[in-house]
XYZ file of C-alpha atoms in Angstrom:
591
model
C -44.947 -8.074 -5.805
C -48.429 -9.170 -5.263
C -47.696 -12.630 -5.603
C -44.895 -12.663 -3.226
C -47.583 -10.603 -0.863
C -50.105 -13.244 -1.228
C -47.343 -16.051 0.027
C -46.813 -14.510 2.564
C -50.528 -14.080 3.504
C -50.742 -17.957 2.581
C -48.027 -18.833 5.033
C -48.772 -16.968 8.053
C -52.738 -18.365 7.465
C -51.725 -22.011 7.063
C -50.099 -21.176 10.865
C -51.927 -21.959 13.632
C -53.300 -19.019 15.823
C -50.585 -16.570 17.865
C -49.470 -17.188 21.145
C -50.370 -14.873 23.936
C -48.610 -11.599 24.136
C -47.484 -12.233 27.725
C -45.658 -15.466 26.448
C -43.911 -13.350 23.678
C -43.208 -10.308 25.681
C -41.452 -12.748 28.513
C -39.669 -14.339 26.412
C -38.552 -11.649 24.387
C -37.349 -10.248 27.869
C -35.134 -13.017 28.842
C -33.198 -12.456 26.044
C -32.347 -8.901 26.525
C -31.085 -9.535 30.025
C -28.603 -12.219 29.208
C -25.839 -9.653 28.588
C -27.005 -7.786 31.804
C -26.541 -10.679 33.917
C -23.390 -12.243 31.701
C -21.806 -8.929 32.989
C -22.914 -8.822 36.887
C -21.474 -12.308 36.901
C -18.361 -11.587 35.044
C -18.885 -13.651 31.991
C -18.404 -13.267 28.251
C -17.815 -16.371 26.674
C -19.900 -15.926 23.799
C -18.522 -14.380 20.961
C -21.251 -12.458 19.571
C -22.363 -10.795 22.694
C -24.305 -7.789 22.473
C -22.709 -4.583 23.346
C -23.642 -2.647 26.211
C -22.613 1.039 27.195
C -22.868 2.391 30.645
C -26.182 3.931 29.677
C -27.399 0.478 28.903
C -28.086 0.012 32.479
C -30.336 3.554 33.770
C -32.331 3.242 30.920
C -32.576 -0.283 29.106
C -32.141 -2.338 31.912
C -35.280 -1.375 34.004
C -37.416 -1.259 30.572
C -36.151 -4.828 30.366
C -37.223 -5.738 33.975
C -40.630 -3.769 33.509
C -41.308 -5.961 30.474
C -40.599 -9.040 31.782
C -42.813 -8.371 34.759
C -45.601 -6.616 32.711
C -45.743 -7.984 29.321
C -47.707 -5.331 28.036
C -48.378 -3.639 24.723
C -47.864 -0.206 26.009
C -44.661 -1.908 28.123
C -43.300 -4.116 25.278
C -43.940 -1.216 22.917
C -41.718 1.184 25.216
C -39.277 -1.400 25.059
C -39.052 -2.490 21.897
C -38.918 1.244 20.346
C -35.311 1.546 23.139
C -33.960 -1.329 21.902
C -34.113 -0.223 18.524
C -32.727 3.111 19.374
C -29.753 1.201 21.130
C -29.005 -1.031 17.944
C -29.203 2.063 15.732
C -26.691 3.210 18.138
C -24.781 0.892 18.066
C -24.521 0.557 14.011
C -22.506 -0.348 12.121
C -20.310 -2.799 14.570
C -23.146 -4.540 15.456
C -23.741 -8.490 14.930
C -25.566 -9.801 12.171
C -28.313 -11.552 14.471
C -29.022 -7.893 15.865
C -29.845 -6.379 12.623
C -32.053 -9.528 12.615
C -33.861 -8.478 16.066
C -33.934 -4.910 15.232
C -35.883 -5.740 12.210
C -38.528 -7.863 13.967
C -38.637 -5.439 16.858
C -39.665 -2.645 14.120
C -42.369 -4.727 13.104
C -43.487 -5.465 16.870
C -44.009 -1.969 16.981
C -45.450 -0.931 13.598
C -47.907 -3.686 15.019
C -48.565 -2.395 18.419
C -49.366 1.149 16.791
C -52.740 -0.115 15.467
C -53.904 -1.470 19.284
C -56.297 -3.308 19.326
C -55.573 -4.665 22.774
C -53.207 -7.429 23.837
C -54.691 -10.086 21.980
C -55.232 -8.274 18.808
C -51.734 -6.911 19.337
C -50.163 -10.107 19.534
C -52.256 -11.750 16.608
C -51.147 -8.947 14.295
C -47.130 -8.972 15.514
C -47.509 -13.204 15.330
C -48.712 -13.038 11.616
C -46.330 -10.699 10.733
C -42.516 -12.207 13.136
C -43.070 -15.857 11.512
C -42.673 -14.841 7.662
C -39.993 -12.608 8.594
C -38.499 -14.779 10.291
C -38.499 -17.718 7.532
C -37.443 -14.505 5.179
C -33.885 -14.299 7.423
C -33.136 -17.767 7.821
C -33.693 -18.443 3.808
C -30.965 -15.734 3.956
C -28.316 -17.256 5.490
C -28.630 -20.689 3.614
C -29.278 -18.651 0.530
C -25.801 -16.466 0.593
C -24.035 -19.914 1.406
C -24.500 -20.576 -2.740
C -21.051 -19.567 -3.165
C -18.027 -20.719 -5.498
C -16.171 -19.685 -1.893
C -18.055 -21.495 0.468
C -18.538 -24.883 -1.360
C -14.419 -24.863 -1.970
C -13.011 -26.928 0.808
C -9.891 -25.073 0.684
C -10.884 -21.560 2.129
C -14.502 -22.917 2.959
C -15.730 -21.276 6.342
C -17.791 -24.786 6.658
C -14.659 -26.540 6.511
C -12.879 -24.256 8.999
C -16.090 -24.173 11.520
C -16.491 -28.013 10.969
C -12.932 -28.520 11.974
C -13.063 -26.183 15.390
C -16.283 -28.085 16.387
C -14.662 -31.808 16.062
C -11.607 -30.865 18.005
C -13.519 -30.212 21.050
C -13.000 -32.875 23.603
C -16.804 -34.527 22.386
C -14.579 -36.513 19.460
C -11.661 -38.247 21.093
C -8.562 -38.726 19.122
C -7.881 -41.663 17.073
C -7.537 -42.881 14.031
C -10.591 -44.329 12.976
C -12.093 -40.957 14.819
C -9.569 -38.770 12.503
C -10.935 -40.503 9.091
C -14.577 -39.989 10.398
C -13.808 -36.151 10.918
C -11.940 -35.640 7.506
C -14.759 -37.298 5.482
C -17.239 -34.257 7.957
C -14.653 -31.739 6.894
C -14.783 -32.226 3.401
C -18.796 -32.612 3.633
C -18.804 -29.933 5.612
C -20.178 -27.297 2.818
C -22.969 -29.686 1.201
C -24.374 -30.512 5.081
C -24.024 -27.171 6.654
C -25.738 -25.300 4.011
C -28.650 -27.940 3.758
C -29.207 -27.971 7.540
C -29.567 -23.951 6.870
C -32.037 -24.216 4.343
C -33.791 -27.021 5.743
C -34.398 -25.022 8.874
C -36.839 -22.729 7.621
C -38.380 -24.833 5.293
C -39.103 -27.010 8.612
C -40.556 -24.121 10.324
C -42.608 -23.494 6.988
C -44.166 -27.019 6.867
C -44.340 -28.156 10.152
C -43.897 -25.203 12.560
C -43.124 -27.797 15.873
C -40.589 -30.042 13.686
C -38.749 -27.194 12.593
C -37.990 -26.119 15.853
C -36.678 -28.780 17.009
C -34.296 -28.571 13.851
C -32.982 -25.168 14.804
C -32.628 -25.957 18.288
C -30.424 -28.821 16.656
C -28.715 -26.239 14.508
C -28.147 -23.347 17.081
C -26.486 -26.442 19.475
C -24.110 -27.285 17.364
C -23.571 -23.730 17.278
C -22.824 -23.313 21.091
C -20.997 -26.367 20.910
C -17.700 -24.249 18.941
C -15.441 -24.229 20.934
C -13.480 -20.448 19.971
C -16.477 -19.565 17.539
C -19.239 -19.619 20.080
C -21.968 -17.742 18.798
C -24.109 -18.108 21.961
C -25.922 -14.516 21.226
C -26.973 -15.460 17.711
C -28.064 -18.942 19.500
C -30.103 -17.583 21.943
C -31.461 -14.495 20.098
C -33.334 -17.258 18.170
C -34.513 -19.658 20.641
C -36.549 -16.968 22.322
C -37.822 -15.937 19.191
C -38.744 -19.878 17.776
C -41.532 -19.482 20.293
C -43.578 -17.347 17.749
C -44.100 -20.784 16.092
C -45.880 -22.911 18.385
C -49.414 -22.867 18.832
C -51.083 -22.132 21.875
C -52.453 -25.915 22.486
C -49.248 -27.442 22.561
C -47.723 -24.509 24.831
C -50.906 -25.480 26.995
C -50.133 -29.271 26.808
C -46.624 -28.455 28.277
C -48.171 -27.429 31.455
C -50.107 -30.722 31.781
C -46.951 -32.859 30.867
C -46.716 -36.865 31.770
C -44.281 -37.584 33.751
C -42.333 -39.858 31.024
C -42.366 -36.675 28.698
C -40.816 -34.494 31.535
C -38.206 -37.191 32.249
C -37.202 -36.933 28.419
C -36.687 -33.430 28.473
C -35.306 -33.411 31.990
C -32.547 -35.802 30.251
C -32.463 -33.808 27.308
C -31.287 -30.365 29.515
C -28.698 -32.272 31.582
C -27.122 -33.878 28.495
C -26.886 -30.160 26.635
C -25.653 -28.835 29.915
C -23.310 -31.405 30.359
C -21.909 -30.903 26.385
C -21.260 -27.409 26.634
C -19.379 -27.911 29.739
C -17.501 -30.536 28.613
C -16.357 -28.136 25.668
C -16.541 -24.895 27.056
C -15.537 -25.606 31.159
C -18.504 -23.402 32.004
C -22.257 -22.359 31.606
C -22.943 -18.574 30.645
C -26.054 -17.102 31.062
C -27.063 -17.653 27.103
C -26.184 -20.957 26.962
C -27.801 -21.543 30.838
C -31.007 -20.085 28.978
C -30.626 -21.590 25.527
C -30.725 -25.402 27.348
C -33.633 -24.784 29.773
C -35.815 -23.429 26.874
C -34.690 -26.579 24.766
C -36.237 -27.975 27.958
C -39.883 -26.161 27.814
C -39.848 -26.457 23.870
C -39.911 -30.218 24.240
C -42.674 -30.394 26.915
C -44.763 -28.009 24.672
C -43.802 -29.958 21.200
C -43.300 -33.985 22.656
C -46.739 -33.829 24.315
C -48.440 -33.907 20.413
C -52.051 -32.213 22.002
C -54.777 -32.252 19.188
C -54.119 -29.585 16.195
C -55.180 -25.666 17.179
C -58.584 -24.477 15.723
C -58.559 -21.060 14.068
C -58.660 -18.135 16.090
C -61.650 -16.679 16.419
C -60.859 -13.912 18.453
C -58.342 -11.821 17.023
C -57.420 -10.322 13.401
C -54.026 -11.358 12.113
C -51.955 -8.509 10.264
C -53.717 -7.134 7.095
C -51.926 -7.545 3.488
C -50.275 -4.339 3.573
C -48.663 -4.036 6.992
C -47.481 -7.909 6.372
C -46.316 -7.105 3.118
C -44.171 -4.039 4.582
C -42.427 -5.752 7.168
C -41.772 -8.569 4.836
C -40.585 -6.096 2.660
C -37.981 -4.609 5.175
C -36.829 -7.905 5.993
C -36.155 -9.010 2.282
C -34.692 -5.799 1.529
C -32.116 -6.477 4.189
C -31.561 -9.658 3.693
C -31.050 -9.912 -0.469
C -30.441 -5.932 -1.556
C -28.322 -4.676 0.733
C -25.166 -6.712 -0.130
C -26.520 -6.451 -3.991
C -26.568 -2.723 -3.741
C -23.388 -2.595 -1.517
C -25.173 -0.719 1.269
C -23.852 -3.453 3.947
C -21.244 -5.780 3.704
C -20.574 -6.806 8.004
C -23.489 -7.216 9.710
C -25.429 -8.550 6.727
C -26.788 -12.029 6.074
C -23.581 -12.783 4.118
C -21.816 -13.838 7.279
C -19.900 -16.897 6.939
C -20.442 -17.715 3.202
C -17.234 -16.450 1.842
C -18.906 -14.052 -0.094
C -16.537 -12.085 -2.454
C -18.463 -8.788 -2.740
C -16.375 -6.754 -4.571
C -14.498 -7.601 -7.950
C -16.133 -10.403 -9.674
C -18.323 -11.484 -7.123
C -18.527 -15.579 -6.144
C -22.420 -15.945 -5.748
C -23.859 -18.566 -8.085
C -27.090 -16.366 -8.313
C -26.823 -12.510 -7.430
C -24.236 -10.004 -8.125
C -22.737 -7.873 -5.285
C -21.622 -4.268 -4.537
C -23.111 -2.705 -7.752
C -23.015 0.977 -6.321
C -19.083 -0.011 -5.964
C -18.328 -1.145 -9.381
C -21.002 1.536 -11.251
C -18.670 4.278 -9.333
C -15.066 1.890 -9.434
C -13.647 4.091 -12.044
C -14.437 7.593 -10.674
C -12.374 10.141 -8.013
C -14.448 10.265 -4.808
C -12.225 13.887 -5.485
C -15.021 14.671 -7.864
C -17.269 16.344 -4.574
C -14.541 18.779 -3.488
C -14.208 20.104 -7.098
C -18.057 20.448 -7.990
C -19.292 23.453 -9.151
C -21.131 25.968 -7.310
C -23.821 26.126 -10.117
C -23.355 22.338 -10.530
C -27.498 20.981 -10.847
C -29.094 18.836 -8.046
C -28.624 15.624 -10.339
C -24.589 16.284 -10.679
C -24.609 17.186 -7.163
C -26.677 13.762 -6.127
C -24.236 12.065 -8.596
C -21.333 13.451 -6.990
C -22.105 12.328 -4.016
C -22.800 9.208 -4.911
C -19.401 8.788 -6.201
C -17.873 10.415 -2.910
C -19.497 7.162 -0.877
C -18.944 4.687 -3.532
C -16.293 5.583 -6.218
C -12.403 4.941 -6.384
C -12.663 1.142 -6.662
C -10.208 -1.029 -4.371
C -6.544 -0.774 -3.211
C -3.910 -3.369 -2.130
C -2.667 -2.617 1.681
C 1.458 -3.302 1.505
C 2.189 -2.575 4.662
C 1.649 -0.540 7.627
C 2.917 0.711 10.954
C -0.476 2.380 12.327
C -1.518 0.051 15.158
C -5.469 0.697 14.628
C -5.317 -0.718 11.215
C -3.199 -3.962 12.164
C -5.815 -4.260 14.597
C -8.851 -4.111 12.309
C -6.875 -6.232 9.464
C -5.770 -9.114 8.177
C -6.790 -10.064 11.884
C -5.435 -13.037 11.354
C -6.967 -15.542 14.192
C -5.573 -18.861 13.010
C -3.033 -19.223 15.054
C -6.144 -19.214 18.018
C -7.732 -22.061 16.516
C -7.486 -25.260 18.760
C -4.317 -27.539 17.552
C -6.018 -29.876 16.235
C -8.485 -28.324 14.173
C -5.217 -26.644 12.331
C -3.964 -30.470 11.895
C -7.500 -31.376 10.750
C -7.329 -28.784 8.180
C -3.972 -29.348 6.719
C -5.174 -33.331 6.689
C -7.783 -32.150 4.184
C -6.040 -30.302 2.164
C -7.686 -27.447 3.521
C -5.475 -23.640 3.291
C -6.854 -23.260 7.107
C -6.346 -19.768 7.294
C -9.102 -17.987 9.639
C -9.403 -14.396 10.279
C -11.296 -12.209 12.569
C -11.897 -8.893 11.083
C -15.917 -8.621 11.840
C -15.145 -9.141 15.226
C -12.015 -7.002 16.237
C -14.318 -4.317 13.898
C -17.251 -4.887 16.691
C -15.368 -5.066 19.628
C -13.635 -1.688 18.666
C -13.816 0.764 21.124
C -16.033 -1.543 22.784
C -16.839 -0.861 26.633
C -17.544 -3.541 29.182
C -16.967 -6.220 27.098
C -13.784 -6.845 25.450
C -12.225 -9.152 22.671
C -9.648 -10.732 24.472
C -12.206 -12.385 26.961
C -14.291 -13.779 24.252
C -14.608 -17.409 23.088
C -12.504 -16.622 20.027
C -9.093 -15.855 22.176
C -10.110 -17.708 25.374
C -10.047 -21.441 23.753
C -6.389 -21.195 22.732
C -4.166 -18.698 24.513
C -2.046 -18.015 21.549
C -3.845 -14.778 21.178
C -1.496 -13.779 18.405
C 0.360 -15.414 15.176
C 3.799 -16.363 15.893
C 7.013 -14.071 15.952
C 8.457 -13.247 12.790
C 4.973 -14.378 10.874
C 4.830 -11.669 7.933
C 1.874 -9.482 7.650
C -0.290 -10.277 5.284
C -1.361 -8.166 2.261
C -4.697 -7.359 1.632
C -7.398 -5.686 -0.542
C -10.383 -3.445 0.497
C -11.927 -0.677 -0.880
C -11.369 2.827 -1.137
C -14.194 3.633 0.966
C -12.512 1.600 3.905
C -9.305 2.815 3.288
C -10.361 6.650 4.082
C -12.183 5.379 7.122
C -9.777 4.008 8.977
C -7.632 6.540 7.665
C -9.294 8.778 9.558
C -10.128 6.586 13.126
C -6.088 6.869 12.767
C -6.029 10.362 12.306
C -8.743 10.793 14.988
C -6.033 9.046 17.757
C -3.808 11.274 16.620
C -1.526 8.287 15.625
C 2.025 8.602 13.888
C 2.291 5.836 11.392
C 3.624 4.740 7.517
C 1.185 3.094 5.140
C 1.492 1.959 1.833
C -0.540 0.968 -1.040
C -0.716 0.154 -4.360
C -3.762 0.968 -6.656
C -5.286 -1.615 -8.243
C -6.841 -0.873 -12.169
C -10.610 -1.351 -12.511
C -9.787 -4.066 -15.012
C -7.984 -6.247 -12.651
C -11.003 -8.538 -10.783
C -10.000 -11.273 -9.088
C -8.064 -11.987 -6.300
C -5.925 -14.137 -8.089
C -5.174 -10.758 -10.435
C -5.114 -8.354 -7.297
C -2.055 -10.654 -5.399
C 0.391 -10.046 -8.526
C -0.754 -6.851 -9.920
C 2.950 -4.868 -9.839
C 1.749 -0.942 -10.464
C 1.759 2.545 -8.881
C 2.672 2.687 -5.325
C 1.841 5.313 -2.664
C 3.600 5.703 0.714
C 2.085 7.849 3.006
C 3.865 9.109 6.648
C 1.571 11.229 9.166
C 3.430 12.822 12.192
C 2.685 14.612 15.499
C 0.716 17.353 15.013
C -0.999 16.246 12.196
C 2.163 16.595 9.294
C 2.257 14.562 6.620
C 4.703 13.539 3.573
C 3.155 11.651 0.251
C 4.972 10.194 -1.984
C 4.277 8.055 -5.639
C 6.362 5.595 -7.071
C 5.998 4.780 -10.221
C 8.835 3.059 -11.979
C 11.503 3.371 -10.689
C 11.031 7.326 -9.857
C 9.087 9.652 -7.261
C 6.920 12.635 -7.500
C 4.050 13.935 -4.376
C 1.187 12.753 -4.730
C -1.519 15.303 -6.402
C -4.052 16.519 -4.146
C -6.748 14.278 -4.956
C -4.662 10.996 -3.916
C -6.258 8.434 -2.196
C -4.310 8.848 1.789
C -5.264 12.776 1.128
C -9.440 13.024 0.982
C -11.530 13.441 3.760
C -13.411 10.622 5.189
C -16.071 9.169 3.199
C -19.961 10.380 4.130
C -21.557 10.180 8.035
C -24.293 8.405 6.735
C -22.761 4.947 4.862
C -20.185 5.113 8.028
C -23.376 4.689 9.492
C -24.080 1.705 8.081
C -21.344 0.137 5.718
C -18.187 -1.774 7.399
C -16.827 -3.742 4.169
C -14.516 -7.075 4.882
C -10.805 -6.578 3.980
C -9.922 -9.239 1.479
C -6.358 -10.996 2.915
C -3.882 -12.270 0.164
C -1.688 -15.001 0.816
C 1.075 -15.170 -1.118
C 2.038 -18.564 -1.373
C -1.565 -19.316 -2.663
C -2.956 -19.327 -6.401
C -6.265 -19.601 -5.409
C -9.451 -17.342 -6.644
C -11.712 -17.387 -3.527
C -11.624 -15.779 -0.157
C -10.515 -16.695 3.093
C -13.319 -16.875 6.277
C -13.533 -14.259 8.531
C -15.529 -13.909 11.816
């Protein structure tokens, strides 16, 4: 531990001196109004928008304005501390790249605590945001090591690569269409070393590194259905915490044939994401005209910053903490099984429960320690029962009864949440693209319609993922998929249904703790369990079990309470879809 301390110390030293706290706090700003003002001018193209409540504007809103007027510590510090409230909120349907904020936010404020005054303030928050920082982008290229994501058949790189060369920047043809199938089928290798060569640039050479994110995060607002504009421009106004402040001074003392470069530079990104998109939202607006100032500050090469003189960075231990919180997010929380959506395993077709995928790190351990246990157990524990088999207990009550396969239900809310099968909204010819490859091209949606649940203000439908194509739906008479999640998820939608007072059928099968792939889950044949809830709150349970039917026992799956308030708090696991004319052992992407 004191090792990986003492690299962090070494990295944040070997950085030049912070930049002012006004230049942060401003920056920092911007980004929190771009939903605000995405929503007073009636846009949402970007997927990944944060959410906002009607309380978002009476009391985040004018902390926002306050901060970007008076980028204070005692302001930014106010601010901070109600934006973290508001994510907490907000958990678990919240974006990855917010968990990301959040976590940097916390370690603003552990910073401002100490004072110091702006300067000091700043130094400390500076030397303590970059490692972070480098921590959550290692992350995302790390949980990319996948059997799943480097199998061109279910591959999300594949799928993503696909939706970003059908936009109208690659015209049709067939010397184009070779090009793009060769990308497609590259897709995995170049997508996961652009993500780990990312913070490695930001590592070595802070002002070269940003330029390869801003690179990255383009291509990113250049989807045209998976436009992640939020995640895009959460991270540009953060990628300021890496330049030094001689080359931010240079940019105000620009030549004129710099300016013109970057001048060209904005109008040609501008002109891109309207060619693809047919219109300019306030995150992309912002993303481009930062690109803008980044170059004047990093194309002007001033001389190399001295060391600060002025102001103490973060000691060991506060750096070490924060570091700390950020790796523990990043890496434990899928290991444990504590998070599954809104972790750094977005996008790498991470199978985190049976056998796991990942070429280095297991996943959901709590889940498969508990697999073979009742979450039952809690309800029947004995009155005298000692605090360790009560704090086992209830350990199995939020992570026992292993997984279930979904046959087939009638309940609306659970359709909605999965398969969530958005293929059929992919652009034409990224589907063709896909089945020229080889590729199974099924894409599916289930982080998002999960986030945009119950959502107000915003809403899924008027999103980049169902705006692109207006199929918003799979053709009639496509079957329903099949799918596997665990029992944990089962009882919590179980009870959202229950909740809207719903009258639906839903049946499942249970699938043995031995069985752990998906290969093995799609033709298990065992045990089945149909379950019918009524008005008024009624219900009928029945097993079949060859070829004959009994009610279920008390402790059956459909019949215990919802699983604890405190992992709803923070767990939403991804549904695993099974597609039956497959034989395939990895998992499909999902949004």
């Amino acid at each position: 531990m004191m090792n990986a301390v003492s690299s962090i110390h070494c990295i944040s030293a070997n950085m030049s001196p912070a930049i002012s706290l006004a230049l942060y706090g401003r920056g920092w700003a911007l980004h929190q109004l771009v939903p605000f003002v995405d929503k007073l001018l009636g846009l949402s193209g970007a997927m990944d928008s944060r959410m906002l409540g009607y309380n978002d504007f009476w009391l985040r809103l004018p902390i926002m304005l306050l901060a970007l007027i008076f980028p204070t510590t005692k302001v930014l510090l106010i601010a901070h501390a109600i934006n973290v409230a508001s994510w907490a909120y907000w958990m678990p349907a919240v974006w990855d790249y917010m968990c990301w904020c959040a976590i940097l936010e916390l370690a603003f404020i552990a910073a401002a605590l100490f004072g110091g005054g702006d300067t000091v303030v700043a130094n400390r928050a500076i030397s303590c945001l970059r490692p972070m920082l480098l921590i959550l982008y290692v992350s995302a290229a790390f949980w990319k090591l996948t059997t799943g994501w480097f199998d061109s058949y279910v591959s999300c790189a594949t799928v993503l690569m696909a939706e970003l060369v059908s936009s109208p920047l690659f015209p049709p043809g067939a010397a184009m269409d070779d090009f793009l199938a060769t990308m497609l089928l590259a897709a995995p290798a170049l997508v996961a070393a652009l993500e780990f060569a990312v913070p490695l640039g930001l590592w070595l050479s802070p002002h070269w590194g940003i330029l390869l994110a801003l690179v990255f995060h383009q291509t990113i607002n250049l989807m045209p259905m998976t436009y992640a504009g939020g995640f895009s421009i959460a991270m540009c106004c953060r990628l300021i915490i890496y330049l030094p402040p001689s080359r931010i001074e240079a940019a105000r003392k620009t030549s004129f044939s710099v300016a013109l470069v970057c001048a060209a530079i904005v109008g040609m990104n501008l002109t891109l994401m309207w060619t693809v998109h047919g219109f300019i939202d306030t995150p992309g607006a912002l993303f481009v005209l930062l690109t803008g100032l980044y170059g004047l500050a990093i194309l002007n090469n001033p001389e190399p910053s001295k060391a600060s003189t002025t102001a103490a960075s973060a000691g060991v231990t506060l750096r070490g903490l924060t570091c700390g919180m950020a790796f523990f997010y990043a890496f434990l929380n899928p290991v444990l099984g504590i998070q599954s959506m809104g972790s750094s395993t977005m996008y790498g077709n991470v199978m985190q429960y049976g056998v796991g995928n990942h070429w280095i790190l297991p996943t959901f351990l709590l889940q498969r320690h508990y697999a073979a246990r009742s979450p039952a157990e809690l309800a029947s524990l004995d009155a005298n029962a000692s605090l360790a088999e009560w704090l086992d207990a209830n350990m199995v009550d939020a992570f026992g009864g292993g997984i279930v396969r979904v046959e087939s239900t009638t309940s609306k809310l659970m359709r909605q949440l999965a398969p969530a099968e958005a293929t059929a909204q992919l652009p034409a010819r990224a589907q063709r693209l896909l089945k020229e490859v080889g590729a199974g091209g099924h894409y599916f949606e289930m982080y998002a319609a999960r986030n945009y649940f119950d959502r107000p203000l915003f809403n899924l439908t008027t999103s980049a993922l169902h705006v692109e194509n207006k199929q918003s739906s799979p053709p009639p008479g496509t079957p329903t998929l099949k799918y596997v999640q665990p029992v944990y998820e089962m009882r919590r939608v179980l009870a959202l249904a229950r909740e809207r007072q719903e009258e639906f059928e839903l049946t499942y099968t249970k699938i043995p703790t031995s069985l752990q792939t998906i290969r093995e889950w799609r033709r298990f044949e065992g045990t089945q369990v149909t379950y019918r809830e009524t008005a008024g709150g009624s219900f009928k349970c029945i097993v079949r079990e060859q070829g004959s039917e009994k009610p279920c026992a008390s402790d059956e799956i459909a019949l215990l309470p919802p699983p604890p308030a405190w992992l709803q708090h923070i767990l939403l696991p991804y549904p695993i879809p099974l597609v039956a004319t497959d034989d395939v052992d990895n998992l499909y992407c999902s949004t």
